[in-house]
Short mmCIF file of C-alpha atoms in Angstrom, two decimals:
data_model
loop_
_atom_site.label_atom_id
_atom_site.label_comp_id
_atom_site.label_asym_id
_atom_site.label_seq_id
_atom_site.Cartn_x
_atom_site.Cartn_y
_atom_site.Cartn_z
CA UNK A 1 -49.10 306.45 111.36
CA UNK A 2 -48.59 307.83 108.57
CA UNK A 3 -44.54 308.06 107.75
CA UNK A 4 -45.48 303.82 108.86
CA UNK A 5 -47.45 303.43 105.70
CA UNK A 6 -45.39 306.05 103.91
CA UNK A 7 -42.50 303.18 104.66
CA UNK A 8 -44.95 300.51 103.67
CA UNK A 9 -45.73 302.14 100.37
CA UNK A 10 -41.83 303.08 99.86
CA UNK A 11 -41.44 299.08 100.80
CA UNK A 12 -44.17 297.75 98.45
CA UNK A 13 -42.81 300.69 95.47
CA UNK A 14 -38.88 298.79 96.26
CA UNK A 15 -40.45 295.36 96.23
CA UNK A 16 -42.20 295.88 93.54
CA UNK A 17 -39.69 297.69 91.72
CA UNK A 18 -37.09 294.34 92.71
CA UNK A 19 -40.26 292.25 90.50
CA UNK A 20 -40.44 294.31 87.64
CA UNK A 21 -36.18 293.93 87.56
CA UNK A 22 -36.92 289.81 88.01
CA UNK A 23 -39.63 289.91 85.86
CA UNK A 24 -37.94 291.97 82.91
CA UNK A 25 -34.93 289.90 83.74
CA UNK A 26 -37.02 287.00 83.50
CA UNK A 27 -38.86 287.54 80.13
CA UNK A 28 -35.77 287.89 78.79
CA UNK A 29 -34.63 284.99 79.82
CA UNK A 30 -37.77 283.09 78.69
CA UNK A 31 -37.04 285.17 75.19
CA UNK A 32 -33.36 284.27 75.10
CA UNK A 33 -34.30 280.44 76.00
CA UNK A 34 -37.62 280.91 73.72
CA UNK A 35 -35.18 282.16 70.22
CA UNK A 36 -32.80 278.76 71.47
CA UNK A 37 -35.38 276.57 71.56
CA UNK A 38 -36.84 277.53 68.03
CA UNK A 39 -33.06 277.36 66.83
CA UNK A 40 -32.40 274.13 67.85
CA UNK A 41 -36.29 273.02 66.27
CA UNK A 42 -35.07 274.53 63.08
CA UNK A 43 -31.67 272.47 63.36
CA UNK A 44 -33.68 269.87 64.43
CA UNK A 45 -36.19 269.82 61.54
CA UNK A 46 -33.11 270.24 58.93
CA UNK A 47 -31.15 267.23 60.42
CA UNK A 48 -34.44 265.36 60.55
CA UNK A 49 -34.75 266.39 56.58
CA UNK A 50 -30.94 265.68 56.04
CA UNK A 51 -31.51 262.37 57.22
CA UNK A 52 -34.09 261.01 55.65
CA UNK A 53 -32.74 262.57 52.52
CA UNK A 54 -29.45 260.22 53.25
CA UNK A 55 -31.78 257.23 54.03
CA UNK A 56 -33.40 257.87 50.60
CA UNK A 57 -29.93 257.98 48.55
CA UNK A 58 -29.15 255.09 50.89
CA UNK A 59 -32.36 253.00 49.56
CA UNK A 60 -31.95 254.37 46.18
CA UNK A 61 -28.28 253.28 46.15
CA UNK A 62 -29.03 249.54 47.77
CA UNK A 63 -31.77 249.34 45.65
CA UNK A 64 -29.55 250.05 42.32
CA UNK A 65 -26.56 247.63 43.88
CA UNK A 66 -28.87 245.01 44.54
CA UNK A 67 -30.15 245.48 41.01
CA UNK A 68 -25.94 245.10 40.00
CA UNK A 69 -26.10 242.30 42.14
CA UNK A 70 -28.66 240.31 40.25
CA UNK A 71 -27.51 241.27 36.71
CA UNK A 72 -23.65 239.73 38.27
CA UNK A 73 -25.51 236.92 39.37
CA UNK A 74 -26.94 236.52 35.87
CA UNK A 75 -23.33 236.66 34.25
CA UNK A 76 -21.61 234.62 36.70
CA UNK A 77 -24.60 231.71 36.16
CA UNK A 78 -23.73 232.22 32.37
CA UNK A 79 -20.51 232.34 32.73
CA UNK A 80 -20.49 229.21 34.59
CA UNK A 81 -22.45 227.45 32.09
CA UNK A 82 -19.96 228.07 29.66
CA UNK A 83 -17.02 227.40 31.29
CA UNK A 84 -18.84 223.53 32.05
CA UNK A 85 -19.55 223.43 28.34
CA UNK A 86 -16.09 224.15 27.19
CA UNK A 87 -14.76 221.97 29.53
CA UNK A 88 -16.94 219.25 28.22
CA UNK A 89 -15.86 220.22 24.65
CA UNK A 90 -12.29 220.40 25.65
CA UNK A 91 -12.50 216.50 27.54
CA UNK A 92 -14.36 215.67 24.04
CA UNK A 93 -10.94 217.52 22.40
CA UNK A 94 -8.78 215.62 24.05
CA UNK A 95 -10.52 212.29 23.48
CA UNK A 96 -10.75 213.41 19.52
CA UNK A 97 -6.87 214.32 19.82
CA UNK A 98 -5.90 211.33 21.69
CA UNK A 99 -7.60 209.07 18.38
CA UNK A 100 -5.96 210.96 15.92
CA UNK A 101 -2.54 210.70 17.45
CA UNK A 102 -3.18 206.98 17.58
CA UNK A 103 -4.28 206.86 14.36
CA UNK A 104 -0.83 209.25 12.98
CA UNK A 105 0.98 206.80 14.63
CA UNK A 106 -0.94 203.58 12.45
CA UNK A 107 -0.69 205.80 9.58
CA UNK A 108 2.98 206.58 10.34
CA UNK A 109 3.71 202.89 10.77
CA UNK A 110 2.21 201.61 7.85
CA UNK A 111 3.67 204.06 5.73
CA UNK A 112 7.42 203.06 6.44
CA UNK A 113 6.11 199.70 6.26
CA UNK A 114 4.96 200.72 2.74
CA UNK A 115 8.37 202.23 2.03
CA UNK A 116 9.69 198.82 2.89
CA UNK A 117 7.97 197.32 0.98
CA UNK A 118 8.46 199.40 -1.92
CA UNK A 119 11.74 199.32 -1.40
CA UNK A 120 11.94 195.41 -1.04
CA UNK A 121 9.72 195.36 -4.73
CA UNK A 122 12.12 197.40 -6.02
CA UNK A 123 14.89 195.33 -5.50
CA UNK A 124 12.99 192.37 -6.66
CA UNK A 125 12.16 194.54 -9.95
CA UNK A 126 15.90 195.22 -10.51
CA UNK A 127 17.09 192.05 -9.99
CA UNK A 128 13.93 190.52 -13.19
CA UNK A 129 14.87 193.48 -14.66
CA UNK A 130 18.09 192.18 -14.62
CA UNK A 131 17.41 188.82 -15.23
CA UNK A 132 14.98 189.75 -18.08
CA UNK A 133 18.20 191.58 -19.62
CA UNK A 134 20.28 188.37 -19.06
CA UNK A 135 17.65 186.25 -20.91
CA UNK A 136 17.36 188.35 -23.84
CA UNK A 137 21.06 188.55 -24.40
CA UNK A 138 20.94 184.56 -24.61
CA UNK A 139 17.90 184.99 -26.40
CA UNK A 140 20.18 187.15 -28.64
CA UNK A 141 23.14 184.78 -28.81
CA UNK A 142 21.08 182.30 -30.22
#
């Protein structure tokens, strides 16, 4: 009886020997998988912290081009504004320089009508003068 429970102790001392292997294999394990898992939190955390620190740059940056945006707005409007009120002053331009031409022209024509003129009073002055000359060498003769 008792080399039966000297077996059953030297079975219970293997088996329980064969646990405290799994079990030491085990808690390593766990502290292997345990020092992962807080790695991969700690990655997690500083991509979590990466990212929001790229979503704030990203607001901070769509913020500031939506500001750009507005102040573009601003200078196209004005822009705009003054292109219509050049054209306007241009079509007024072009009206002003279409009445002076016409009046160049008038001027132009009257002027060598003038010329004619003075030309044609000219001849009409030679010809008295003559004529005066004429008359006073008869005057003279008599």
């Amino acid at each position: 009886r008792l080399t039966g429970q000297q077996q059953e102790i030297n079975s219970l001392i293997q088996r329980k020997s064969a646990v405290d292997e799994e079990n030491a294999r085990l808690k390593n394990e766990f502290c292997n998988l345990n020092r992962k898992f807080k790695d991969k939190s700690q990655e997690l955390k500083d991509t979590e912290e990466c990212a929001q620190k790229k979503e704030e740059q990203n607001r901070l940056v769509i913020k500031n081009l939506e500001e750009e945006n507005k102040g573009l707005n601003i200078c196209c409007a004005n822009l705009l504004s003054d292109l219509e009120k050049l054209r306007k002053q241009e079509a007024q331009w072009k009206k002003e320089k279409s009445g002076n031409d016409t009046r160049i022209k008038n001027l132009e024509t009257d002027l060598a009508e003038t010329r004619e003129q003075i030309k044609s009073l000219h001849r009409i002055c030679s010809h008295l003068s003559s004529q005066v000359d004429v008359k006073q060498e008869e005057l003279f003769q008599k």
